[in-house]
CSV table of C-alpha atoms and ligand atoms in Angstrom, one decimal:
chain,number,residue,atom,x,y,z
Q,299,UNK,CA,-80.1,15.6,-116.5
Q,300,UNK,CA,-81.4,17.6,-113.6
Q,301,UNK,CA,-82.7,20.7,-116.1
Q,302,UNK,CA,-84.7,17.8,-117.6
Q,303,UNK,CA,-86.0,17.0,-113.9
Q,304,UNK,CA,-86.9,20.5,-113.3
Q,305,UNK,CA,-88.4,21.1,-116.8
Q,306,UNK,CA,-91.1,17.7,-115.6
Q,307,UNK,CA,-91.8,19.9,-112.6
Q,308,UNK,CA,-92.6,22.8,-114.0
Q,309,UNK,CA,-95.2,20.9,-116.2
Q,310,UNK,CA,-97.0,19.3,-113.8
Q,311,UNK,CA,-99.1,21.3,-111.6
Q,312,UNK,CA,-99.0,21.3,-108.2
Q,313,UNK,CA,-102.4,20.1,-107.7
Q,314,UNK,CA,-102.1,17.3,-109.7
Q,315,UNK,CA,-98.7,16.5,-107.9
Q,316,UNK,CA,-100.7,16.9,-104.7
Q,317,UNK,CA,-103.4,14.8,-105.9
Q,318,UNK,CA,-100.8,11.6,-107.1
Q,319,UNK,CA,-99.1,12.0,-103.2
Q,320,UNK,CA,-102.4,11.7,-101.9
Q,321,UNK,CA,-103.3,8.5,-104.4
Q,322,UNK,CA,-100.1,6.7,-103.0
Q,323,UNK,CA,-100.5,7.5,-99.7
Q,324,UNK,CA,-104.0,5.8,-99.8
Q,325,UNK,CA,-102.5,3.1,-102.1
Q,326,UNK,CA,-99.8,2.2,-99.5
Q,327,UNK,CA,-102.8,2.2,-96.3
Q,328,UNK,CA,-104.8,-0.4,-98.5
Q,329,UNK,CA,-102.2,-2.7,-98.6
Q,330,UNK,CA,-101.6,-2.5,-95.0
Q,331,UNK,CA,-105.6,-3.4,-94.8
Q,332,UNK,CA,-105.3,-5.9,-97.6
Q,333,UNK,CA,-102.4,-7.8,-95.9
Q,334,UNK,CA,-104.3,-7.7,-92.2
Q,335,UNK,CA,-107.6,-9.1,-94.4
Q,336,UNK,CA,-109.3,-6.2,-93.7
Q,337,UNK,CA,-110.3,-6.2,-97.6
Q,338,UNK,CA,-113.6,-3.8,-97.3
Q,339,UNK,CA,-111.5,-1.1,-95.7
Q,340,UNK,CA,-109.0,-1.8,-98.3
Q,341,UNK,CA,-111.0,-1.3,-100.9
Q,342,UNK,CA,-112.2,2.3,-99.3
Q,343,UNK,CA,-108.7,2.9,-99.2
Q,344,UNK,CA,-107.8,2.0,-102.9
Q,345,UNK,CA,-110.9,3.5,-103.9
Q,346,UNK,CA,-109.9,7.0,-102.6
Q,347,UNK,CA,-106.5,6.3,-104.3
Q,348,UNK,CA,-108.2,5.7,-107.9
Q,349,UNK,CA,-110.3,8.9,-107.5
Q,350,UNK,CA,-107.3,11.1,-106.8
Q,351,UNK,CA,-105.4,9.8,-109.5
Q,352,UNK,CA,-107.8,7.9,-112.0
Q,353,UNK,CA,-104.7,6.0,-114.2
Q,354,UNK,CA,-103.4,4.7,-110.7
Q,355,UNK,CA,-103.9,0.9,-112.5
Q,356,UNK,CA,-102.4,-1.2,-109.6
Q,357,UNK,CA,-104.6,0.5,-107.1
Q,358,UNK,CA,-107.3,-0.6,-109.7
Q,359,UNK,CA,-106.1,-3.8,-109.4
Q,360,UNK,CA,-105.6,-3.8,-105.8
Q,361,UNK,CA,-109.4,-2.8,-105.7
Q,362,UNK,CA,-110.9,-5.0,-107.9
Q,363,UNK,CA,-108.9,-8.2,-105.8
Q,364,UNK,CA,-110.3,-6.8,-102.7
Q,365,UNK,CA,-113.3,-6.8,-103.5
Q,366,UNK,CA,-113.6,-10.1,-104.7
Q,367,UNK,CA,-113.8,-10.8,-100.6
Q,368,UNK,CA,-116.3,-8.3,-100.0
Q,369,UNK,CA,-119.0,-8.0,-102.8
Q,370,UNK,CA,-118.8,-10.4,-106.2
Q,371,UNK,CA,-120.6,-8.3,-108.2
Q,372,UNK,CA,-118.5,-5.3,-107.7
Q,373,UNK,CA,-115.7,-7.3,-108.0
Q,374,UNK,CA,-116.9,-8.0,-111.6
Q,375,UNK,CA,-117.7,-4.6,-112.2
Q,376,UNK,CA,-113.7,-3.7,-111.0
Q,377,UNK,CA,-112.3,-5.9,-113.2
Q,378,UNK,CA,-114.2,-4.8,-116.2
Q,379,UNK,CA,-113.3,-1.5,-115.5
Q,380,UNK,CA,-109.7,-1.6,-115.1
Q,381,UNK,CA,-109.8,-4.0,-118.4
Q,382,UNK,CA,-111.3,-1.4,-120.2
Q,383,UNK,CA,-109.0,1.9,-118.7
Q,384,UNK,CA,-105.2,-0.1,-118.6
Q,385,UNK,CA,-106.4,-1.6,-122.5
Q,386,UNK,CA,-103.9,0.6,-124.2
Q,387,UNK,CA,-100.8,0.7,-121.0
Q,388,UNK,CA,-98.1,-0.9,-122.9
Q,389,UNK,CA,-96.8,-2.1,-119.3
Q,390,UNK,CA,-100.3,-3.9,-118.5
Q,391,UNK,CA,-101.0,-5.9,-120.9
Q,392,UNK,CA,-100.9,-9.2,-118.4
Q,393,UNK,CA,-102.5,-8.1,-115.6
Q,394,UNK,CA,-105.5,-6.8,-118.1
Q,395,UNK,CA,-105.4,-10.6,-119.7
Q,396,UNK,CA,-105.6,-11.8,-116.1
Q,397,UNK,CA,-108.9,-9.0,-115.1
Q,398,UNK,CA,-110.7,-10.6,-118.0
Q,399,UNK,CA,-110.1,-14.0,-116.7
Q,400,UNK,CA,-111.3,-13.3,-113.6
Q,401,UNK,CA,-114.6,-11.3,-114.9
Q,402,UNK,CA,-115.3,-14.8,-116.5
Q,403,UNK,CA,-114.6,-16.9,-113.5
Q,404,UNK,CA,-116.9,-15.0,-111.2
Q,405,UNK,CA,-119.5,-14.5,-113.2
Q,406,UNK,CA,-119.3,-18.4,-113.7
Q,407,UNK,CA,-119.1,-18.9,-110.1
Q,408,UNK,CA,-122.8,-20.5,-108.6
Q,409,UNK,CA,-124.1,-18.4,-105.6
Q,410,UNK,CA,-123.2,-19.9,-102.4
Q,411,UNK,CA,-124.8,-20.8,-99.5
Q,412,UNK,CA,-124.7,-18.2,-96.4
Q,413,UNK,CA,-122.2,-19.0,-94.8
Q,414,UNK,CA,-119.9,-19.1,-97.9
Q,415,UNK,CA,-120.3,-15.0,-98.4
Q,416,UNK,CA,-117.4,-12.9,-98.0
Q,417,UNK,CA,-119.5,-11.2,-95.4
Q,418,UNK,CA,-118.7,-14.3,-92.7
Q,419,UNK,CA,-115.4,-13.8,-93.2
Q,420,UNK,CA,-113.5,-12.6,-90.0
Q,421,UNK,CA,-110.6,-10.5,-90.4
Q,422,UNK,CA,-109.2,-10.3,-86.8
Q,423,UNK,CA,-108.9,-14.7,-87.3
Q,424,UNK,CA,-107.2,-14.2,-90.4
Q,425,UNK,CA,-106.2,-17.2,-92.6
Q,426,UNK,CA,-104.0,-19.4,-94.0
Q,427,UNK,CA,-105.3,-19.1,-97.7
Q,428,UNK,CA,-101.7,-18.5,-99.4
Q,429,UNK,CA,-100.7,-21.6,-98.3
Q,430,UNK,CA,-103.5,-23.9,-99.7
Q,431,UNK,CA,-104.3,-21.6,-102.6
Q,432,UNK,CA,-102.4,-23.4,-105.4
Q,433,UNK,CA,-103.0,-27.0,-104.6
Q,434,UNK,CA,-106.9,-26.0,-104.0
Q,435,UNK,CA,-107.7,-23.9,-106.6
Q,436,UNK,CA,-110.2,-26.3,-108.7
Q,437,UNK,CA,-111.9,-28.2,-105.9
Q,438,UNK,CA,-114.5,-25.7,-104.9
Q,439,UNK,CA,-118.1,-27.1,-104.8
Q,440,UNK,CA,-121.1,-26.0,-106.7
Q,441,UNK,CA,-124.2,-27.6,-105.4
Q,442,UNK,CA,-124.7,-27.2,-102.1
Q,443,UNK,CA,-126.1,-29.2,-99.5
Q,444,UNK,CA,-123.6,-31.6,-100.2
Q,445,UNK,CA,-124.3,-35.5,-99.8
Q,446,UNK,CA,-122.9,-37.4,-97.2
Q,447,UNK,CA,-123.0,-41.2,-96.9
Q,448,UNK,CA,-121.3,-42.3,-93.9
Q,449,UNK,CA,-121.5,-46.2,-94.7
Q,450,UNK,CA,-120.5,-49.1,-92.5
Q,451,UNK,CA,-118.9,-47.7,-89.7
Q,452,UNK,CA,-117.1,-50.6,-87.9
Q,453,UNK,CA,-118.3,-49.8,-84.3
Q,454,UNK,CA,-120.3,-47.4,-82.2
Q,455,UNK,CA,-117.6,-45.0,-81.2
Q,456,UNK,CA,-116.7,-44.4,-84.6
Q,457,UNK,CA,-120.3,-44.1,-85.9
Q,458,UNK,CA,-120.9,-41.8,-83.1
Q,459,UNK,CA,-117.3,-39.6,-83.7
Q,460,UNK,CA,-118.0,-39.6,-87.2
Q,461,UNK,CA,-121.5,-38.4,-87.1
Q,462,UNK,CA,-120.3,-35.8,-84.3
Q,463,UNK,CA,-117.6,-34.2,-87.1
Q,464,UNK,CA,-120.7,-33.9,-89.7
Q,465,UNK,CA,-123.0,-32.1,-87.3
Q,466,UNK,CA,-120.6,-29.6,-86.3
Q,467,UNK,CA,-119.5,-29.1,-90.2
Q,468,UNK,CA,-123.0,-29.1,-90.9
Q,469,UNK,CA,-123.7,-26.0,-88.8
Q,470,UNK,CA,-121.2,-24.1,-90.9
Q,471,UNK,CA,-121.7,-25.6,-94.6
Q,472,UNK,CA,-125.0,-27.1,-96.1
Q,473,UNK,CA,-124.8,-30.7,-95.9
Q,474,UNK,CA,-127.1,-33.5,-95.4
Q,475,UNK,CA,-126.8,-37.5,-94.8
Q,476,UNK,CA,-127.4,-39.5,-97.7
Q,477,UNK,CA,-128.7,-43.3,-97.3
Q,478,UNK,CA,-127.2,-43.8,-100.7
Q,479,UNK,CA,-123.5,-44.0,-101.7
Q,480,UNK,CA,-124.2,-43.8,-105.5
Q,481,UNK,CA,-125.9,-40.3,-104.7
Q,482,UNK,CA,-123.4,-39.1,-102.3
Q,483,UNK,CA,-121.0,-36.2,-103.1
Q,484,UNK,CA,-118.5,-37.0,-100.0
Q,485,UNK,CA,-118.4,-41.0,-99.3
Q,486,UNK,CA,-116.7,-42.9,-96.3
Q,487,UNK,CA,-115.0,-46.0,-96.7
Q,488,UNK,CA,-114.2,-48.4,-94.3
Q,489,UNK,CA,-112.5,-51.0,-95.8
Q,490,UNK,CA,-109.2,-50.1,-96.8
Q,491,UNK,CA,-106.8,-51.0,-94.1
Q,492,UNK,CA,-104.9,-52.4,-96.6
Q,493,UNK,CA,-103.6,-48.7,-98.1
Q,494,UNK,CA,-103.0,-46.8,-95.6
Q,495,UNK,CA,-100.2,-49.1,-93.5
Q,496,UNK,CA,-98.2,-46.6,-92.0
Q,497,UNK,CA,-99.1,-44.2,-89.7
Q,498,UNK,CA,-102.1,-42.7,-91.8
Q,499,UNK,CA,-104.9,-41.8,-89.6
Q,500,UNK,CA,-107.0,-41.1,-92.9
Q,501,UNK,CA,-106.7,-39.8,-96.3
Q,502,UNK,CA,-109.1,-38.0,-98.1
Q,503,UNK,CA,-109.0,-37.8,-102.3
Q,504,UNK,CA,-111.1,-36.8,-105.1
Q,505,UNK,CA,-112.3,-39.3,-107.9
Q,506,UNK,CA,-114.2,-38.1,-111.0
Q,507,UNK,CA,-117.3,-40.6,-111.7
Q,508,UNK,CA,-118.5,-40.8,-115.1
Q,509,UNK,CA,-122.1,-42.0,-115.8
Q,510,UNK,CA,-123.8,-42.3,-119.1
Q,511,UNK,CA,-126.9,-41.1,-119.6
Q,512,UNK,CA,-128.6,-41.7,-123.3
Q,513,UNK,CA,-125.7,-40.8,-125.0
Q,514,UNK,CA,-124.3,-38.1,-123.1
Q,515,UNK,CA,-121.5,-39.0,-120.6
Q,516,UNK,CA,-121.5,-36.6,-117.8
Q,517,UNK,CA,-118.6,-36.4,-115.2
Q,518,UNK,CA,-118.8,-35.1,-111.3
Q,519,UNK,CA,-116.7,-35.4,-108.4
Q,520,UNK,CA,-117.2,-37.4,-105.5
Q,521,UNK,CA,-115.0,-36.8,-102.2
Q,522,UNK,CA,-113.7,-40.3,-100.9
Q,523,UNK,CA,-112.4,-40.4,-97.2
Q,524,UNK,CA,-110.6,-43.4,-95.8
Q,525,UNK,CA,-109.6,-44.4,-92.2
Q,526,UNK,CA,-107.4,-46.4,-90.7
Q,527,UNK,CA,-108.5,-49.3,-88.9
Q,528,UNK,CA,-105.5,-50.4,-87.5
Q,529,UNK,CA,-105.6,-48.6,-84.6
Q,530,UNK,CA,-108.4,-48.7,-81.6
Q,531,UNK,CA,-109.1,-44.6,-82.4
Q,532,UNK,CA,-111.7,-43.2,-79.4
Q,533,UNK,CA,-114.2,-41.4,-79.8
Q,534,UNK,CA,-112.6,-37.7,-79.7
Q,535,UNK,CA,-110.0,-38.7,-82.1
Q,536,UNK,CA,-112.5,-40.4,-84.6
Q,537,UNK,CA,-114.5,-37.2,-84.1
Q,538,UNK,CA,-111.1,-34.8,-84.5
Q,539,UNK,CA,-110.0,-37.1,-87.6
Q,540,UNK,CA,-113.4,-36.9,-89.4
Q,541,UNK,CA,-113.7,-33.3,-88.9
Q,542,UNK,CA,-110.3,-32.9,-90.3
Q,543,UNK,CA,-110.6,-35.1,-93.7
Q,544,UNK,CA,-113.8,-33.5,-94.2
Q,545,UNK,CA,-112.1,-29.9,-94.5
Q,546,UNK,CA,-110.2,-31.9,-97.3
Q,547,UNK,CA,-113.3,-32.7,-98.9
Q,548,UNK,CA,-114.8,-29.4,-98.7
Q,549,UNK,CA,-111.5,-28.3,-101.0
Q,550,UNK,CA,-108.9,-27.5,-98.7
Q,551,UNK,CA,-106.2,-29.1,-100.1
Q,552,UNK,CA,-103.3,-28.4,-97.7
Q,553,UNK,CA,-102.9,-27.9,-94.5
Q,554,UNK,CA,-102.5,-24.9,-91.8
Q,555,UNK,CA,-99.0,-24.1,-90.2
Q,556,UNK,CA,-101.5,-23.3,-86.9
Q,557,UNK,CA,-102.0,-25.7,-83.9
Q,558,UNK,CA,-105.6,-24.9,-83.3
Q,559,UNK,CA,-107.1,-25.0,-86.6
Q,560,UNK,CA,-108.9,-28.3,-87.4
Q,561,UNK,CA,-106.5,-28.3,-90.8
Q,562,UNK,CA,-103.4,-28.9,-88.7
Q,563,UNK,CA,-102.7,-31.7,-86.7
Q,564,UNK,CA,-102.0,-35.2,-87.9
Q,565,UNK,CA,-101.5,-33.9,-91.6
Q,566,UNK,CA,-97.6,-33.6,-92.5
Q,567,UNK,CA,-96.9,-36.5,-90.8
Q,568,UNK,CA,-100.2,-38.4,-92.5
Q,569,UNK,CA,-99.7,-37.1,-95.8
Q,570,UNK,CA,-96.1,-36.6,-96.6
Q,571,UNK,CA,-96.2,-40.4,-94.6
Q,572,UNK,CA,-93.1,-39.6,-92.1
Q,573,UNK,CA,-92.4,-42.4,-90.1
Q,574,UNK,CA,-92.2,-41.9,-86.7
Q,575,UNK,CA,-90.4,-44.7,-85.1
Q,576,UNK,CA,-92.0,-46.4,-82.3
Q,577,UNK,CA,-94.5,-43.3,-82.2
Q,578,UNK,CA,-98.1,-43.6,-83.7
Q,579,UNK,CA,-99.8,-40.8,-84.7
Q,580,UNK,CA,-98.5,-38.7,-81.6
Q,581,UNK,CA,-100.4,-35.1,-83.2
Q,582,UNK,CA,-103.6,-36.8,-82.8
Q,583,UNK,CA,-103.5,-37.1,-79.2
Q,584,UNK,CA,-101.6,-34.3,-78.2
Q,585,UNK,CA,-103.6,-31.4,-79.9
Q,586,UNK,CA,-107.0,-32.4,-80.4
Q,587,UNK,CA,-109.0,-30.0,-82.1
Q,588,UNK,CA,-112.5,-29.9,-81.4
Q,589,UNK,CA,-114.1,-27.8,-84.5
Q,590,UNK,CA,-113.2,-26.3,-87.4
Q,591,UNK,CA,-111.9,-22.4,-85.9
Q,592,UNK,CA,-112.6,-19.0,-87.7
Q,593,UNK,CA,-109.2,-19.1,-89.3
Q,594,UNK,CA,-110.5,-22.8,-91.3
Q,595,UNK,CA,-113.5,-21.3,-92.1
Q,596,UNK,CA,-111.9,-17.8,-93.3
Q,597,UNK,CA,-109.6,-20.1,-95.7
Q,598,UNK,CA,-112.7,-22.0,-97.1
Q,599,UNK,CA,-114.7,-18.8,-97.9
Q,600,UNK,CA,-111.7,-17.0,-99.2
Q,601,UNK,CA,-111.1,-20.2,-101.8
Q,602,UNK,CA,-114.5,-20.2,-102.7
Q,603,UNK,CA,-114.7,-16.6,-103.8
Q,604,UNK,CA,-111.6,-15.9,-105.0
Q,605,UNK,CA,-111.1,-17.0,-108.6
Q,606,UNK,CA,-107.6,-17.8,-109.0
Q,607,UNK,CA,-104.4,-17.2,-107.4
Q,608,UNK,CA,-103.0,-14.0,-107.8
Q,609,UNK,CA,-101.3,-11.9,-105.1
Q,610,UNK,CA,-101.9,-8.3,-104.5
Q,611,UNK,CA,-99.7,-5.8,-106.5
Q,612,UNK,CA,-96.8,-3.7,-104.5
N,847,LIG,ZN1,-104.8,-33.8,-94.0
């Protein structure tokens, strides 16, 4: 066994040994920078790795993924690439089915508003992508601004706590009011006290709305968020629960294990509908959360460009 060793040694040249040391060490720094979401100095990093050793395929891979985050069409051009070089590598067949995939996707992908580009993204705020990824995979927006009809809100407060949560969403993400519901792409509805008996402060959920036209039928979503009237909200939390079923809306489906993003409070107990004996809605007053942070907006502009849920190789 260890003449067989020796005999592999001896074939290999030192340089090239050198060369594959240096390719891993690079590898190894660009997942350090791909798990901190630094993902353009990852991509440096892997990039140094695939030019040292130019079969490296899971720095490829690691490359391609990173840049999805900080240039789409590079990303495509990745992808292609490592489909093309790993074609034949018995041991890659999947993750070369999966770079076509994503070579479709992206170039499928509409271009985004501004403040969608990978190049808002934040890396010292991080985000909490992994944990929405899977349940928001398909709800990513294409037509931007979005329509929002507000409808009948019940009383001033509200109206003014409602329209308080679109402004500030609206600086971030194209959006504009809509006077009519029929046109609207994210609807409020404010009569459905009914539903939403225990402890819900809202609920946000997705129906698909056919309409004929001629004889085509043609689908499209519309966002639909409830509230619950059976409580005397204030302004603030009106304003904090608006802002929060609108990051639903916008395709986060899930919510963030962080106190201070907007994607937080209310939620587990809301959704999963805990009751809470004796206690109503105790989140909502407690932790108020006045905008959507970095780390909400980081999540929303990594699920818009990333096309599908993969994680990194090791
Ligand atoms: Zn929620």
């Amino acid at each position: 066994m260890r003449s067989v060793i020796l005999a592999i040694l001896i074939l290999l040249p030192p340089t090239a040994r050198a060369d594959r040391d240096a390719a891993r060490e690079s590898y190894q720094q660009g997942n350090e920078l791909f798990d901190q979401s630094r993902f353009a100095d990852a991509a440096a990093a892997f990039a140094r790795a695939i030019e040292a050793d130019p079969k490296f395929f899971e720095a490829a891979y690691n490359h391609a993924l990173a840049d999805e985050m900080v240039d789409r069409k590079k990303a495509i051009v990745d992808w292609s690439k490592l489909a093309e070089t790993a074609a034949n590598a018995p041991d890659f067949k999947y993750q070369v089915g999966q770079a076509d995939a994503r070579v479709q996707i992206l170039k499928m992908l509409p271009d985004y508003p501004d403040a969608l580009q990978p190049s808002h993204y934040v890396p010292s705020a991080s985000d909490y992508y992994s944990v929405i990824a899977e349940d928001s995979e398909s709800d990513r927006w294409r037509q931007f601004p979005l329509k929002v009809w507000i409808g009948d809100v019940p009383n001033g407060n509200w109206a003014q706590g409602v329209r308080e949560a679109f402004g500030i969403w609206k600086e971030m993400i194209p959006m504009e009011l809509t006077p009519d519901p029929d046109e609207a792409d994210i609807r409020f509805d404010w009569d459905t006290e009914q539903s939403m008996a225990d402890g819900h402060a809202g609920e946000e959920s997705d129906w698909v709305q056919f309409q004929r036209v001629g004889n085509d039928v043609t689908s499209r979503k519309v966002a639909h968020i409830s509230i619950a009237q059976a409580r005397n909200w204030s302004r603030d939390e009106m304003r904090a629960i608006s802002l929060h079923e609108l990051g639903h809306a916008l395709g986060i489906r899930g919510h963030s294990p962080s106190k201070g993003d907007i994607m937080y409070w209310q939620v587990q107990e809301g959704r999963r509908r805990v009751p809470i004996p004796g206690v109503y809605y105790p989140l909502v007053i407690k932790s108020l959360v006045s905008k959507p942070s970095q780390r909400d907006l980081n999540t929303l502009i990594r699920l818009y460009n990333t096309p599908g849920v993969v994680t990194r190789m090791n």
